[in-house]
Amino acid sequence: MTSSAGPFRIGLLGHGTVGAALAELLPQRAAQIEHVTGLRPEIVGVLTRSRGDFEQILAASDLVVELIGGIEPARDYVIRAMRAGKHVVTANKQLLAQHGEELWAIARECGVQLRFEAAVAGVVPVIRVLQESLAAAHVERIHGIVNGTSNFILSEMARTGAAYADVLKEAQRLGYAEADPSEDVNGKDAAAKMAILARLAFDTPVHLDQVVCEGIERIGPDDLEYARDLGLGLKLIGTAERVDGGISVRVHPAFLYARHPLASIDGPFNAVTVESEAITEITMSGPGAGGPQTASAVLGDVISAMIPPASTPETSVRLEVVADVVSAFYLHMEVADTPGVLSRITGVLGEHGISVKSVVQKGLGDNARLVMVVHPVLESRFFAAVERIATLTELRTPPRAIRVIEEEFS
């Protein structure tokens, strides 16, 4: 389109890092958007804690962009906007992971768009790919590095050998981590994103509480040192996959072999791999955080809402969420350097039907460490063995376990 049909009025809720970046980006792109859509977007009101009135902004807007974060009052504002017939764009993954079904139902009922590309993986267009490009594919599994903060921390620990706490401080100094980084490092941010991806990929309701979640706070430099010896790299991985007629959705640290498509994703970058029999495997990557990058994804959603496709459909199946799945594991043990300790540990593993793939032993006396990678086993069986091993008198500290993803792609 080249002729203008008038302004397209946007109400902006939130003026933090992303909101401010969007307010700066929109005027720069307005002429090009008008050329494409026939409408010229403009911000007609901004709501913050200290300025703006929601009702006035709502009345003056064709579309509302929610960048407040958190659950309330964001949920209330989004619902009120949609019930008033306004399109909504949000980057709020916690809101969607906890209340998505309610919000999508209201969007369908009111005939408005609820767009949320920026809620998952920054500028990586995985939402649009799942909803549009792969809408007819039977997705089997999604693997993702969907938190740039944790990926930066693990990448720097591997590169420098520094401790977790020191790298976290550096991430905060560079702006990759918030002053309170809890949700990034404990896995909850990634868990919310994987709940959203699982819902879209498998067409079934998935709530944040159904995602098994483990963070990176206990990872030590020695884990990464041993990983190098074993030819592995460490990432915080989100996985959503079909298992025994149900689905498993989880977030946890995992070791990857070098040929896995996510193994080379370093620093504050995100990547998502989608697997399906129809497409084999595709991987999308890009910046996972930052005001301008997220604002760009938000603006893409605004443009999509200006030329609206169908809204997010209601789910058509209800799959059981499976918590106990099969995985390989890395097992790190600080042991007393006494005769027979290795055989006692492998004996416990053998009693639980667990076989050892590789072993590394370093240090002597009080500094002895024993590291193993075991072949894939049901997680409940492995953790039962770890509980038994922890009771052995030769163990100086509780054993540490990290999952290993064995797939490699050519």
GROMACS .gro file of C-alpha atoms in nm, residues 8-298:
model
  291
    8PHE     CA    1  -0.290   0.406   1.383
    9ARG     CA    2  -0.297   0.503   1.750
   10ILE     CA    3  -0.087   0.310   2.003
   11GLY     CA    4  -0.116   0.324   2.381
   12LEU     CA    5   0.210   0.230   2.554
   13LEU     CA    6   0.193   0.074   2.901
   14GLY     CA    7   0.540   0.085   3.054
   15HIS     CA    8   0.840   0.301   2.972
   16GLY     CA    9   1.133   0.098   3.099
   17THR     CA   10   1.419  -0.035   2.887
   18VAL     CA   11   1.196  -0.188   2.618
   19GLY     CA   12   0.921   0.072   2.632
   20ALA     CA   13   1.168   0.359   2.592
   21ALA     CA   14   1.338   0.177   2.303
   22LEU     CA   15   1.001   0.126   2.131
   23ALA     CA   16   0.910   0.494   2.176
   24GLU     CA   17   1.237   0.584   2.004
   25LEU     CA   18   1.212   0.320   1.728
   26LEU     CA   19   0.853   0.381   1.622
   27PRO     CA   20   0.897   0.733   1.477
   28GLN     CA   21   1.205   0.611   1.287
   29ARG     CA   22   1.004   0.335   1.117
   30ALA     CA   23   0.666   0.511   1.088
   31ALA     CA   24   0.704   0.616   0.723
   32GLN     CA   25   0.802   0.265   0.610
   33ILE     CA   26   0.516   0.110   0.809
   34GLU     CA   27   0.274   0.357   0.649
   35HIS     CA   28   0.406   0.263   0.306
   36VAL     CA   29   0.339  -0.106   0.378
   37THR     CA   30   0.009  -0.085   0.569
   38GLY     CA   31  -0.147   0.245   0.466
   39LEU     CA   32  -0.158   0.347   0.832
   40ARG     CA   33   0.091   0.566   1.017
   41PRO     CA   34   0.156   0.441   1.372
   42GLU     CA   35   0.191   0.693   1.652
   43ILE     CA   36   0.204   0.671   2.029
   44VAL     CA   37  -0.090   0.862   2.178
   45GLY     CA   38  -0.022   0.799   2.547
   46VAL     CA   39   0.227   0.643   2.787
   47LEU     CA   40   0.139   0.489   3.125
   48THR     CA   41   0.399   0.464   3.402
   49ARG     CA   42   0.378   0.459   3.781
   50SER     CA   43   0.402   0.838   3.789
   51ARG     CA   44   0.222   0.953   3.475
   52GLY     CA   45  -0.063   0.871   3.240
   53ASP     CA   46  -0.421   0.752   3.289
   54PHE     CA   47  -0.513   0.407   3.163
   55GLU     CA   48  -0.874   0.489   3.077
   56GLN     CA   49  -0.775   0.794   2.874
   57ILE     CA   50  -0.500   0.600   2.691
   58LEU     CA   51  -0.741   0.313   2.621
   59ALA     CA   52  -1.007   0.543   2.478
   60ALA     CA   53  -0.754   0.712   2.248
   61SER     CA   54  -0.588   0.391   2.117
   62ASP     CA   55  -0.643   0.138   1.839
   63LEU     CA   56  -0.384  -0.094   1.993
   64VAL     CA   57  -0.227  -0.127   2.339
   65VAL     CA   58   0.133  -0.239   2.395
   66GLU     CA   59   0.183  -0.390   2.743
   67LEU     CA   60   0.543  -0.369   2.864
   68ILE     CA   61   0.480  -0.336   3.239
   69GLY     CA   62   0.572  -0.694   3.324
   70GLY     CA   63   0.448  -0.903   3.615
   71ILE     CA   64   0.095  -1.033   3.655
   72GLU     CA   65  -0.109  -0.747   3.799
   73PRO     CA   66  -0.204  -0.487   3.693
   74ALA     CA   67  -0.081  -0.610   3.351
   75ARG     CA   68  -0.345  -0.885   3.330
   76ASP     CA   69  -0.625  -0.642   3.420
   77TYR     CA   70  -0.507  -0.387   3.162
   78VAL     CA   71  -0.476  -0.648   2.886
   79ILE     CA   72  -0.825  -0.788   2.952
   80ARG     CA   73  -0.983  -0.443   2.968
   81ALA     CA   74  -0.812  -0.342   2.644
   82MET     CA   75  -0.932  -0.651   2.457
   83ARG     CA   76  -1.286  -0.621   2.591
   84ALA     CA   77  -1.282  -0.263   2.464
   85GLY     CA   78  -1.208  -0.399   2.115
   86LYS     CA   79  -0.839  -0.305   2.110
   87HIS     CA   80  -0.559  -0.519   1.974
   88VAL     CA   81  -0.287  -0.598   2.232
   89VAL     CA   82   0.085  -0.665   2.194
   90THR     CA   83   0.276  -0.792   2.498
   91ALA     CA   84   0.625  -0.916   2.584
   92ASN     CA   85   0.506  -1.056   2.918
   93LYS     CA   86   0.600  -1.426   2.929
   94GLN     CA   87   0.499  -1.477   3.293
   95LEU     CA   88   0.152  -1.342   3.220
   96LEU     CA   89   0.106  -1.574   2.921
   97ALA     CA   90   0.258  -1.878   3.095
   98GLN     CA   91   0.015  -1.840   3.386
   99HIS     CA   92  -0.296  -1.690   3.224
  100GLY     CA   93  -0.251  -1.750   2.851
  101GLU     CA   94  -0.560  -1.966   2.797
  102GLU     CA   95  -0.784  -1.706   2.960
  103LEU     CA   96  -0.632  -1.422   2.757
  104TRP     CA   97  -0.639  -1.605   2.422
  105ALA     CA   98  -1.002  -1.701   2.483
  106ILE     CA   99  -1.093  -1.336   2.546
  107ALA     CA  100  -0.905  -1.231   2.230
  108ARG     CA  101  -1.105  -1.482   2.024
  109GLU     CA  102  -1.431  -1.379   2.191
  110CYS     CA  103  -1.367  -1.008   2.123
  111GLY     CA  104  -1.227  -1.058   1.772
  112VAL     CA  105  -0.899  -0.881   1.850
  113GLN     CA  106  -0.532  -0.969   1.816
  114LEU     CA  107  -0.313  -1.070   2.112
  115ARG     CA  108   0.041  -1.080   1.974
  116PHE     CA  109   0.343  -1.191   2.182
  117GLU     CA  110   0.649  -1.266   1.966
  118ALA     CA  111   0.877  -1.066   2.199
  119ALA     CA  112   0.777  -1.277   2.500
  120VAL     CA  113   1.000  -1.566   2.389
  121ALA     CA  114   1.362  -1.560   2.267
  122GLY     CA  115   1.395  -1.189   2.188
  123VAL     CA  116   1.419  -1.127   1.814
  124VAL     CA  117   1.417  -1.499   1.723
  125PRO     CA  118   1.081  -1.535   1.539
  126VAL     CA  119   0.990  -1.873   1.685
  127ILE     CA  120   0.630  -1.780   1.775
  128ARG     CA  121   0.548  -1.675   1.419
  129VAL     CA  122   0.724  -1.983   1.279
  130LEU     CA  123   0.521  -2.218   1.500
  131GLN     CA  124   0.190  -2.041   1.440
  132GLU     CA  125   0.231  -1.987   1.068
  133SER     CA  126   0.523  -2.150   0.886
  134LEU     CA  127   0.501  -2.482   1.075
  135ALA     CA  128   0.127  -2.477   1.146
  136ALA     CA  129   0.081  -2.801   0.949
  137ALA     CA  130   0.390  -2.978   1.088
  138HIS     CA  131   0.361  -3.240   1.361
  139VAL     CA  132   0.627  -3.104   1.595
  140GLU     CA  133   0.801  -3.374   1.797
  141ARG     CA  134   1.040  -3.168   2.007
  142ILE     CA  135   1.165  -2.818   2.078
  143HIS     CA  136   1.505  -2.753   2.235
  144GLY     CA  137   1.592  -2.399   2.330
  145ILE     CA  138   1.844  -2.165   2.484
  146VAL     CA  139   1.582  -1.905   2.573
  147ASN     CA  140   1.755  -1.702   2.847
  148GLY     CA  141   2.043  -1.482   2.736
  149THR     CA  142   2.158  -1.403   3.091
  150SER     CA  143   2.221  -1.763   3.190
  151ASN     CA  144   2.381  -1.840   2.854
  152PHE     CA  145   2.622  -1.547   2.895
  153ILE     CA  146   2.714  -1.665   3.246
  154LEU     CA  147   2.783  -2.024   3.140
  155SER     CA  148   2.975  -1.911   2.830
  156GLU     CA  149   3.198  -1.682   3.037
  157MET     CA  150   3.256  -1.945   3.305
  158ALA     CA  151   3.369  -2.186   3.033
  159ARG     CA  152   3.586  -1.924   2.860
  160THR     CA  153   3.758  -1.776   3.167
  161GLY     CA  154   3.735  -2.043   3.435
  162ALA     CA  155   3.584  -1.785   3.671
  163ALA     CA  156   3.335  -1.872   3.944
  164TYR     CA  157   2.960  -1.830   3.900
  165ALA     CA  158   2.933  -1.537   4.143
  166ASP     CA  159   3.211  -1.342   3.969
  167VAL     CA  160   3.063  -1.388   3.622
  168LEU     CA  161   2.717  -1.292   3.749
  169LYS     CA  162   2.859  -0.959   3.872
  170GLU     CA  163   3.015  -0.902   3.529
  171ALA     CA  164   2.682  -0.981   3.360
  172GLN     CA  165   2.514  -0.723   3.582
  173ARG     CA  166   2.781  -0.465   3.501
  174LEU     CA  167   2.732  -0.520   3.127
  175GLY     CA  168   2.353  -0.499   3.156
  176TYR     CA  169   2.292  -0.865   3.064
  177ALA     CA  170   2.159  -0.941   3.415
  178GLU     CA  171   1.916  -0.744   3.630
  179ALA     CA  172   2.000  -0.622   3.980
  180ASP     CA  173   1.781  -0.913   4.094
  181PRO     CA  174   1.870  -1.193   3.849
  182SER     CA  175   1.673  -1.463   4.032
  183GLU     CA  176   1.428  -1.561   3.755
  184ASP     CA  177   1.706  -1.573   3.495
  185VAL     CA  178   1.945  -1.794   3.692
  186ASN     CA  179   1.690  -2.018   3.868
  187GLY     CA  180   1.531  -2.114   3.535
  188LYS     CA  181   1.186  -1.961   3.592
  189ASP     CA  182   1.218  -1.711   3.307
  190ALA     CA  183   1.308  -1.991   3.066
  191ALA     CA  184   1.033  -2.213   3.211
  192ALA     CA  185   0.767  -1.950   3.131
  193LYS     CA  186   0.893  -1.929   2.773
  194MET     CA  187   0.895  -2.307   2.730
  195ALA     CA  188   0.536  -2.328   2.862
  196ILE     CA  189   0.431  -2.087   2.585
  197LEU     CA  190   0.626  -2.274   2.316
  198ALA     CA  191   0.488  -2.610   2.428
  199ARG     CA  192   0.132  -2.478   2.416
  200LEU     CA  193   0.179  -2.358   2.058
  201ALA     CA  194   0.379  -2.657   1.935
  202PHE     CA  195   0.153  -2.929   2.078
  203ASP     CA  196  -0.187  -2.756   2.073
  204THR     CA  197  -0.253  -2.836   2.440
  205PRO     CA  198  -0.284  -2.622   2.753
  206VAL     CA  199   0.049  -2.592   2.941
  207HIS     CA  200   0.076  -2.395   3.266
  208LEU     CA  201   0.401  -2.267   3.417
  209ASP     CA  202   0.351  -2.493   3.721
  210GLN     CA  203   0.373  -2.800   3.495
  211VAL     CA  204   0.729  -2.719   3.380
  212VAL     CA  205   1.006  -2.905   3.563
  213CYS     CA  206   1.264  -2.637   3.642
  214GLU     CA  207   1.627  -2.626   3.759
  215GLY     CA  208   1.869  -2.332   3.742
  216ILE     CA  209   2.243  -2.277   3.713
  217GLU     CA  210   2.327  -2.149   4.063
  218ARG     CA  211   2.511  -2.467   4.167
  219ILE     CA  212   2.732  -2.494   3.858
  220GLY     CA  213   3.102  -2.471   3.942
  221PRO     CA  214   3.415  -2.403   3.732
  222ASP     CA  215   3.525  -2.762   3.787
  223ASP     CA  216   3.209  -2.888   3.614
  224LEU     CA  217   3.311  -2.695   3.304
  225GLU     CA  218   3.671  -2.813   3.332
  226TYR     CA  219   3.563  -3.176   3.339
  227ALA     CA  220   3.321  -3.107   3.056
  228ARG     CA  221   3.610  -3.002   2.833
  229ASP     CA  222   3.788  -3.328   2.918
  230LEU     CA  223   3.476  -3.518   2.813
  231GLY     CA  224   3.418  -3.314   2.495
  232LEU     CA  225   3.106  -3.142   2.629
  233GLY     CA  226   2.971  -2.788   2.660
  234LEU     CA  227   2.719  -2.668   2.920
  235LYS     CA  228   2.395  -2.476   2.848
  236LEU     CA  229   2.068  -2.403   3.027
  237ILE     CA  230   1.831  -2.592   2.799
  238GLY     CA  231   1.453  -2.576   2.773
  239THR     CA  232   1.291  -2.886   2.623
  240ALA     CA  233   0.934  -2.958   2.519
  241GLU     CA  234   0.873  -3.296   2.358
  242ARG     CA  235   0.620  -3.571   2.302
  243VAL     CA  236   0.666  -3.865   2.542
  244ASP     CA  237   0.448  -4.179   2.554
  245GLY     CA  238   0.135  -4.007   2.427
  246GLY     CA  239   0.186  -3.706   2.652
  247ILE     CA  240   0.438  -3.422   2.667
  248SER     CA  241   0.736  -3.335   2.885
  249VAL     CA  242   0.831  -2.971   2.940
  250ARG     CA  243   1.144  -2.895   3.141
  251VAL     CA  244   1.432  -2.651   3.193
  252HIS     CA  245   1.767  -2.755   3.335
  253PRO     CA  246   2.143  -2.732   3.277
  254ALA     CA  247   2.255  -2.988   3.020
  255PHE     CA  248   2.580  -3.090   2.859
  256LEU     CA  249   2.589  -3.098   2.479
  257TYR     CA  250   2.832  -3.259   2.240
  258ALA     CA  251   2.998  -3.024   1.991
  259ARG     CA  252   2.783  -3.119   1.690
  260HIS     CA  253   2.453  -3.039   1.859
  261PRO     CA  254   2.306  -2.726   1.691
  262LEU     CA  255   2.279  -2.541   2.024
  263ALA     CA  256   2.636  -2.614   2.136
  264SER     CA  257   2.789  -2.316   1.954
  265ILE     CA  258   2.539  -2.055   2.084
  266ASP     CA  259   2.744  -1.839   2.321
  267GLY     CA  260   2.705  -1.514   2.511
  268PRO     CA  261   2.368  -1.339   2.549
  269PHE     CA  262   2.222  -1.513   2.244
  270ASN     CA  263   1.911  -1.730   2.221
  271ALA     CA  264   1.840  -2.020   1.988
  272VAL     CA  265   1.551  -2.258   1.935
  273THR     CA  266   1.562  -2.591   1.752
  274VAL     CA  267   1.235  -2.738   1.623
  275GLU     CA  268   1.222  -3.105   1.527
  276SER     CA  269   0.954  -3.274   1.319
  277GLU     CA  270   0.949  -3.570   1.083
  278ALA     CA  271   0.829  -3.338   0.806
  279ILE     CA  272   1.115  -3.087   0.843
  280THR     CA  273   1.381  -3.293   1.025
  281GLU     CA  274   1.532  -3.003   1.225
  282ILE     CA  275   1.556  -2.625   1.196
  283THR     CA  276   1.745  -2.391   1.429
  284MET     CA  277   1.678  -2.020   1.472
  285SER     CA  278   1.914  -1.794   1.669
  286GLY     CA  279   1.965  -1.430   1.752
  287PRO     CA  280   1.998  -1.178   2.038
  288GLY     CA  281   1.783  -1.281   2.331
  289ALA     CA  282   1.774  -0.959   2.528
  290GLY     CA  283   1.824  -0.585   2.510
  291GLY     CA  284   1.591  -0.291   2.473
  292PRO     CA  285   1.632  -0.220   2.099
  293GLN     CA  286   1.620  -0.590   2.006
  294THR     CA  287   1.306  -0.662   2.207
  295ALA     CA  288   1.147  -0.337   2.088
  296SER     CA  289   1.206  -0.451   1.730
  297ALA     CA  290   1.015  -0.773   1.798
  298VAL     CA  291   0.735  -0.576   1.965
   0.00000   0.00000   0.00000
